[in-house]
JSON list of C-alpha atoms in Angstrom, two decimals:
[
{"chain": "A", "resi": 1, "resn": "MET", "atom": "CA", "xyz": [0.00, 0.00, 0.00]},
{"chain": "A", "resi": 2, "resn": "LEU", "atom": "CA", "xyz": [2.90, 2.32, 0.69]},
{"chain": "A", "resi": 3, "resn": "ALA", "atom": "CA", "xyz": [4.23, 1.58, -2.79]},
{"chain": "A", "resi": 4, "resn": "CYS", "atom": "CA", "xyz": [1.03, 3.00, -4.28]},
{"chain": "A", "resi": 5, "resn": "VAL", "atom": "CA", "xyz": [1.41, 6.13, -2.15]},
{"chain": "A", "resi": 6, "resn": "GLY", "atom": "CA", "xyz": [5.01, 6.32, -3.38]},
{"chain": "A", "resi": 7, "resn": "TYR", "atom": "CA", "xyz": [3.74, 6.55, -6.94]},
{"chain": "A", "resi": 8, "resn": "ILE", "atom": "CA", "xyz": [1.17, 9.27, -6.16]},
{"chain": "A", "resi": 9, "resn": "VAL", "atom": "CA", "xyz": [3.18, 11.63, -3.91]},
{"chain": "A", "resi": 10, "resn": "PRO", "atom": "CA", "xyz": [5.95, 12.54, -6.43]},
{"chain": "A", "resi": 11, "resn": "GLU", "atom": "CA", "xyz": [3.28, 13.81, -8.81]},
{"chain": "A", "resi": 12, "resn": "TYR", "atom": "CA", "xyz": [2.48, 16.64, -6.38]},
{"chain": "A", "resi": 13, "resn": "PHE", "atom": "CA", "xyz": [5.53, 17.05, -4.13]},
{"chain": "A", "resi": 14, "resn": "ARG", "atom": "CA", "xyz": [9.28, 17.36, -4.74]},
{"chain": "A", "resi": 15, "resn": "TRP", "atom": "CA", "xyz": [12.01, 18.03, -2.20]},
{"chain": "A", "resi": 16, "resn": "PRO", "atom": "CA", "xyz": [13.86, 21.32, -2.69]},
{"chain": "A", "resi": 17, "resn": "GLY", "atom": "CA", "xyz": [17.59, 21.27, -3.24]},
{"chain": "A", "resi": 18, "resn": "PHE", "atom": "CA", "xyz": [20.04, 18.83, -4.74]},
{"chain": "A", "resi": 19, "resn": "LEU", "atom": "CA", "xyz": [19.93, 15.05, -4.84]},
{"chain": "A", "resi": 20, "resn": "SER", "atom": "CA", "xyz": [23.58, 14.98, -5.91]},
{"chain": "A", "resi": 21, "resn": "PRO", "atom": "CA", "xyz": [25.39, 18.35, -5.68]},
{"chain": "A", "resi": 22, "resn": "GLU", "atom": "CA", "xyz": [28.52, 17.00, -7.43]},
{"chain": "A", "resi": 23, "resn": "LYS", "atom": "CA", "xyz": [26.49, 15.95, -10.46]},
{"chain": "A", "resi": 24, "resn": "GLY", "atom": "CA", "xyz": [24.19, 18.99, -10.37]},
{"chain": "A", "resi": 25, "resn": "LEU", "atom": "CA", "xyz": [21.15, 16.73, -10.03]},
{"chain": "A", "resi": 26, "resn": "LYS", "atom": "CA", "xyz": [18.16, 18.37, -8.33]},
{"chain": "A", "resi": 27, "resn": "PHE", "atom": "CA", "xyz": [15.19, 16.55, -6.81]},
{"chain": "A", "resi": 28, "resn": "ALA", "atom": "CA", "xyz": [12.93, 18.58, -9.09]},
{"chain": "A", "resi": 29, "resn": "ASP", "atom": "CA", "xyz": [14.73, 17.19, -12.17]},
{"chain": "A", "resi": 30, "resn": "MET", "atom": "CA", "xyz": [14.06, 13.57, -11.22]},
{"chain": "A", "resi": 31, "resn": "PRO", "atom": "CA", "xyz": [11.37, 11.73, -13.14]},
{"chain": "A", "resi": 32, "resn": "HIS", "atom": "CA", "xyz": [8.96, 9.64, -11.12]},
{"chain": "A", "resi": 33, "resn": "GLY", "atom": "CA", "xyz": [8.23, 5.92, -11.23]},
{"chain": "A", "resi": 34, "resn": "ILE", "atom": "CA", "xyz": [10.42, 3.46, -13.08]},
{"chain": "A", "resi": 35, "resn": "ALA", "atom": "CA", "xyz": [12.13, 6.26, -15.02]},
{"chain": "A", "resi": 36, "resn": "ALA", "atom": "CA", "xyz": [13.82, 7.39, -11.80]},
{"chain": "A", "resi": 37, "resn": "VAL", "atom": "CA", "xyz": [15.66, 4.07, -11.39]},
{"chain": "A", "resi": 38, "resn": "SER", "atom": "CA", "xyz": [18.26, 4.91, -14.01]},
{"chain": "A", "resi": 39, "resn": "LYS", "atom": "CA", "xyz": [18.66, 8.53, -12.84]},
{"chain": "A", "resi": 40, "resn": "VAL", "atom": "CA", "xyz": [19.55, 7.91, -9.18]},
{"chain": "A", "resi": 41, "resn": "PRO", "atom": "CA", "xyz": [23.35, 7.84, -8.73]},
{"chain": "A", "resi": 42, "resn": "LEU", "atom": "CA", "xyz": [25.05, 4.63, -7.57]},
{"chain": "A", "resi": 43, "resn": "GLU", "atom": "CA", "xyz": [25.84, 6.19, -4.19]},
{"chain": "A", "resi": 44, "resn": "GLY", "atom": "CA", "xyz": [22.12, 6.82, -3.64]},
{"chain": "A", "resi": 45, "resn": "TRP", "atom": "CA", "xyz": [21.27, 3.19, -4.38]},
{"chain": "A", "resi": 46, "resn": "LEU", "atom": "CA", "xyz": [24.00, 2.05, -1.99]},
{"chain": "A", "resi": 47, "resn": "GLN", "atom": "CA", "xyz": [22.50, 4.22, 0.76]},
{"chain": "A", "resi": 48, "resn": "ILE", "atom": "CA", "xyz": [19.03, 2.81, 0.12]},
{"chain": "A", "resi": 49, "resn": "VAL", "atom": "CA", "xyz": [20.20, -0.82, 0.08]},
{"chain": "A", "resi": 50, "resn": "LEU", "atom": "CA", "xyz": [22.32, -0.42, 3.23]},
{"chain": "A", "resi": 51, "resn": "PHE", "atom": "CA", "xyz": [19.53, 1.32, 5.16]},
{"chain": "A", "resi": 52, "resn": "VAL", "atom": "CA", "xyz": [16.83, -1.18, 4.18]},
{"chain": "A", "resi": 53, "resn": "GLY", "atom": "CA", "xyz": [19.18, -4.13, 4.75]},
{"chain": "A", "resi": 54, "resn": "HIS", "atom": "CA", "xyz": [20.11, -2.88, 8.20]},
{"chain": "A", "resi": 55, "resn": "TYR", "atom": "CA", "xyz": [16.49, -2.19, 9.11]},
{"chain": "A", "resi": 56, "resn": "GLU", "atom": "CA", "xyz": [15.27, -5.61, 7.98]},
{"chain": "A", "resi": 57, "resn": "GLY", "atom": "CA", "xyz": [18.23, -7.45, 9.49]},
{"chain": "A", "resi": 58, "resn": "TYR", "atom": "CA", "xyz": [18.06, -5.70, 12.85]},
{"chain": "A", "resi": 59, "resn": "PHE", "atom": "CA", "xyz": [14.44, -4.76, 13.51]},
{"chain": "A", "resi": 60, "resn": "TRP", "atom": "CA", "xyz": [12.60, -7.38, 11.47]},
{"chain": "A", "resi": 61, "resn": "ARG", "atom": "CA", "xyz": [14.52, -10.46, 12.51]},
{"chain": "A", "resi": 62, "resn": "GLN", "atom": "CA", "xyz": [12.08, -13.38, 12.38]},
{"chain": "A", "resi": 63, "resn": "ASP", "atom": "CA", "xyz": [11.72, -15.39, 15.60]},
{"chain": "A", "resi": 64, "resn": "PRO", "atom": "CA", "xyz": [11.05, -19.07, 14.74]},
{"chain": "A", "resi": 65, "resn": "LYS", "atom": "CA", "xyz": [8.66, -19.31, 17.71]},
{"chain": "A", "resi": 66, "resn": "ARG", "atom": "CA", "xyz": [6.35, -16.64, 16.24]},
{"chain": "A", "resi": 67, "resn": "ALA", "atom": "CA", "xyz": [4.09, -16.70, 13.19]},
{"chain": "A", "resi": 68, "resn": "PRO", "atom": "CA", "xyz": [5.67, -15.50, 9.92]},
{"chain": "A", "resi": 69, "resn": "GLY", "atom": "CA", "xyz": [5.53, -11.71, 9.79]},
{"chain": "A", "resi": 70, "resn": "ASP", "atom": "CA", "xyz": [4.76, -11.41, 13.53]},
{"chain": "A", "resi": 71, "resn": "TYR", "atom": "CA", "xyz": [7.70, -9.34, 14.73]},
{"chain": "A", "resi": 72, "resn": "GLU", "atom": "CA", "xyz": [8.19, -8.66, 18.40]},
{"chain": "A", "resi": 73, "resn": "GLY", "atom": "CA", "xyz": [7.68, -5.02, 19.33]},
{"chain": "A", "resi": 74, "resn": "TYR", "atom": "CA", "xyz": [5.33, -4.28, 16.42]},
{"chain": "A", "resi": 75, "resn": "GLY", "atom": "CA", "xyz": [1.61, -3.98, 16.98]},
{"chain": "A", "resi": 76, "resn": "PHE", "atom": "CA", "xyz": [-1.45, -2.82, 15.07]},
{"chain": "A", "resi": 77, "resn": "LEU", "atom": "CA", "xyz": [-0.70, -2.00, 11.41]},
{"chain": "A", "resi": 78, "resn": "GLY", "atom": "CA", "xyz": [3.02, -2.65, 11.97]},
{"chain": "A", "resi": 79, "resn": "VAL", "atom": "CA", "xyz": [3.48, 0.42, 14.17]},
{"chain": "A", "resi": 80, "resn": "GLY", "atom": "CA", "xyz": [5.77, -0.02, 17.16]},
{"chain": "A", "resi": 81, "resn": "LYS", "atom": "CA", "xyz": [3.82, -0.93, 20.30]},
{"chain": "A", "resi": 82, "resn": "ASN", "atom": "CA", "xyz": [5.18, 2.04, 22.25]},
{"chain": "A", "resi": 83, "resn": "PHE", "atom": "CA", "xyz": [4.81, 4.55, 19.40]},
{"chain": "A", "resi": 84, "resn": "ILE", "atom": "CA", "xyz": [2.21, 6.86, 20.97]},
{"chain": "A", "resi": 85, "resn": "VAL", "atom": "CA", "xyz": [0.06, 4.61, 23.12]},
{"chain": "A", "resi": 86, "resn": "ASN", "atom": "CA", "xyz": [0.56, 0.96, 23.92]},
{"chain": "A", "resi": 87, "resn": "VAL", "atom": "CA", "xyz": [-2.78, -0.21, 22.52]},
{"chain": "A", "resi": 88, "resn": "ASP", "atom": "CA", "xyz": [-3.39, -2.98, 20.04]},
{"chain": "A", "resi": 89, "resn": "PRO", "atom": "CA", "xyz": [-7.10, -3.03, 19.02]},
{"chain": "A", "resi": 90, "resn": "ILE", "atom": "CA", "xyz": [-6.79, -6.55, 17.63]},
{"chain": "A", "resi": 91, "resn": "GLU", "atom": "CA", "xyz": [-5.81, -7.92, 21.05]},
{"chain": "A", "resi": 92, "resn": "PHE", "atom": "CA", "xyz": [-9.26, -7.03, 22.38]},
{"chain": "A", "resi": 93, "resn": "GLN", "atom": "CA", "xyz": [-11.02, -9.34, 19.93]},
{"chain": "A", "resi": 94, "resn": "ASP", "atom": "CA", "xyz": [-11.64, -13.04, 20.19]},
{"chain": "A", "resi": 95, "resn": "ALA", "atom": "CA", "xyz": [-9.52, -15.43, 18.13]},
{"chain": "A", "resi": 96, "resn": "GLU", "atom": "CA", "xyz": [-12.07, -16.00, 15.34]},
{"chain": "A", "resi": 97, "resn": "VAL", "atom": "CA", "xyz": [-12.71, -12.29, 14.74]},
{"chain": "A", "resi": 98, "resn": "LYS", "atom": "CA", "xyz": [-8.96, -11.63, 14.83]},
{"chain": "A", "resi": 99, "resn": "LYS", "atom": "CA", "xyz": [-8.35, -14.38, 12.25]},
{"chain": "A", "resi": 100, "resn": "THR", "atom": "CA", "xyz": [-11.08, -12.99, 9.96]},
{"chain": "A", "resi": 101, "resn": "LYS", "atom": "CA", "xyz": [-9.74, -9.43, 10.14]},
{"chain": "A", "resi": 102, "resn": "LEU", "atom": "CA", "xyz": [-6.14, -10.52, 9.56]},
{"chain": "A", "resi": 103, "resn": "SER", "atom": "CA", "xyz": [-7.25, -12.58, 6.54]},
{"chain": "A", "resi": 104, "resn": "ALA", "atom": "CA", "xyz": [-9.05, -9.52, 5.16]},
{"chain": "A", "resi": 105, "resn": "GLU", "atom": "CA", "xyz": [-5.90, -7.44, 5.67]},
{"chain": "A", "resi": 106, "resn": "ILE", "atom": "CA", "xyz": [-3.82, -10.02, 3.78]},
{"chain": "A", "resi": 107, "resn": "ALA", "atom": "CA", "xyz": [-6.35, -9.91, 0.92]},
{"chain": "A", "resi": 108, "resn": "ASN", "atom": "CA", "xyz": [-6.16, -6.10, 0.87]},
{"chain": "A", "resi": 109, "resn": "GLY", "atom": "CA", "xyz": [-2.37, -6.28, 0.75]},
{"chain": "A", "resi": 110, "resn": "ARG", "atom": "CA", "xyz": [-2.50, -8.67, -2.20]},
{"chain": "A", "resi": 111, "resn": "LEU", "atom": "CA", "xyz": [-4.90, -6.36, -4.02]},
{"chain": "A", "resi": 112, "resn": "ALA", "atom": "CA", "xyz": [-2.60, -3.40, -3.35]},
{"chain": "A", "resi": 113, "resn": "ALA", "atom": "CA", "xyz": [0.37, -5.40, -4.69]},
{"chain": "A", "resi": 114, "resn": "GLY", "atom": "CA", "xyz": [-1.56, -6.14, -7.89]},
{"chain": "A", "resi": 115, "resn": "LEU", "atom": "CA", "xyz": [-2.53, -2.49, -8.30]},
{"chain": "A", "resi": 116, "resn": "HIS", "atom": "CA", "xyz": [1.07, -1.42, -7.76]},
{"chain": "A", "resi": 117, "resn": "LEU", "atom": "CA", "xyz": [2.22, -3.89, -10.40]},
{"chain": "A", "resi": 118, "resn": "SER", "atom": "CA", "xyz": [-0.30, -2.44, -12.85]},
{"chain": "A", "resi": 119, "resn": "GLU", "atom": "CA", "xyz": [1.05, 1.07, -12.13]},
{"chain": "A", "resi": 120, "resn": "VAL", "atom": "CA", "xyz": [4.60, -0.11, -12.76]},
{"chain": "A", "resi": 121, "resn": "MET", "atom": "CA", "xyz": [3.58, -1.78, -16.02]},
{"chain": "A", "resi": 122, "resn": "ARG", "atom": "CA", "xyz": [1.73, 1.36, -17.14]},
{"chain": "A", "resi": 123, "resn": "CYS", "atom": "CA", "xyz": [4.82, 3.43, -16.40]},
{"chain": "A", "resi": 124, "resn": "VAL", "atom": "CA", "xyz": [7.08, 1.00, -18.30]},
{"chain": "A", "resi": 125, "resn": "GLU", "atom": "CA", "xyz": [4.69, 0.95, -21.26]},
{"chain": "A", "resi": 126, "resn": "SER", "atom": "CA", "xyz": [4.50, 4.75, -21.46]},
{"chain": "A", "resi": 127, "resn": "SER", "atom": "CA", "xyz": [8.30, 5.06, -21.23]},
{"chain": "A", "resi": 128, "resn": "LEU", "atom": "CA", "xyz": [8.72, 2.57, -24.10]},
{"chain": "A", "resi": 129, "resn": "ARG", "atom": "CA", "xyz": [6.40, 4.62, -26.35]},
{"chain": "A", "resi": 130, "resn": "ARG", "atom": "CA", "xyz": [8.62, 7.71, -26.09]}
]
């Protein structure tokens, strides 16, 4: 779902300043979507990969005793349990209701992944026509 937001936001918002001062590349000059992949400098990709790799390796380490995707310290909607208040609305529901709601959330995530794939394909198709 965040990937879909990531496609919409650059249409209306750009950071001020330079993405790479040495190369004279401004944020405003960057295309959005798939076209941006080839424009980001190698150093930028290294920063992204290192940050995401560190985050997943440190914070999202899977405990074999827990269900897949159930990370300790993360609560409702993946927000940290001590973010603002320590409340998890799903914990107040019985097991059957919780299972139904989590299944619906998985289905929504799959739908969002399909919609994101269609956005990527539309972007690739339009870039090939140019």
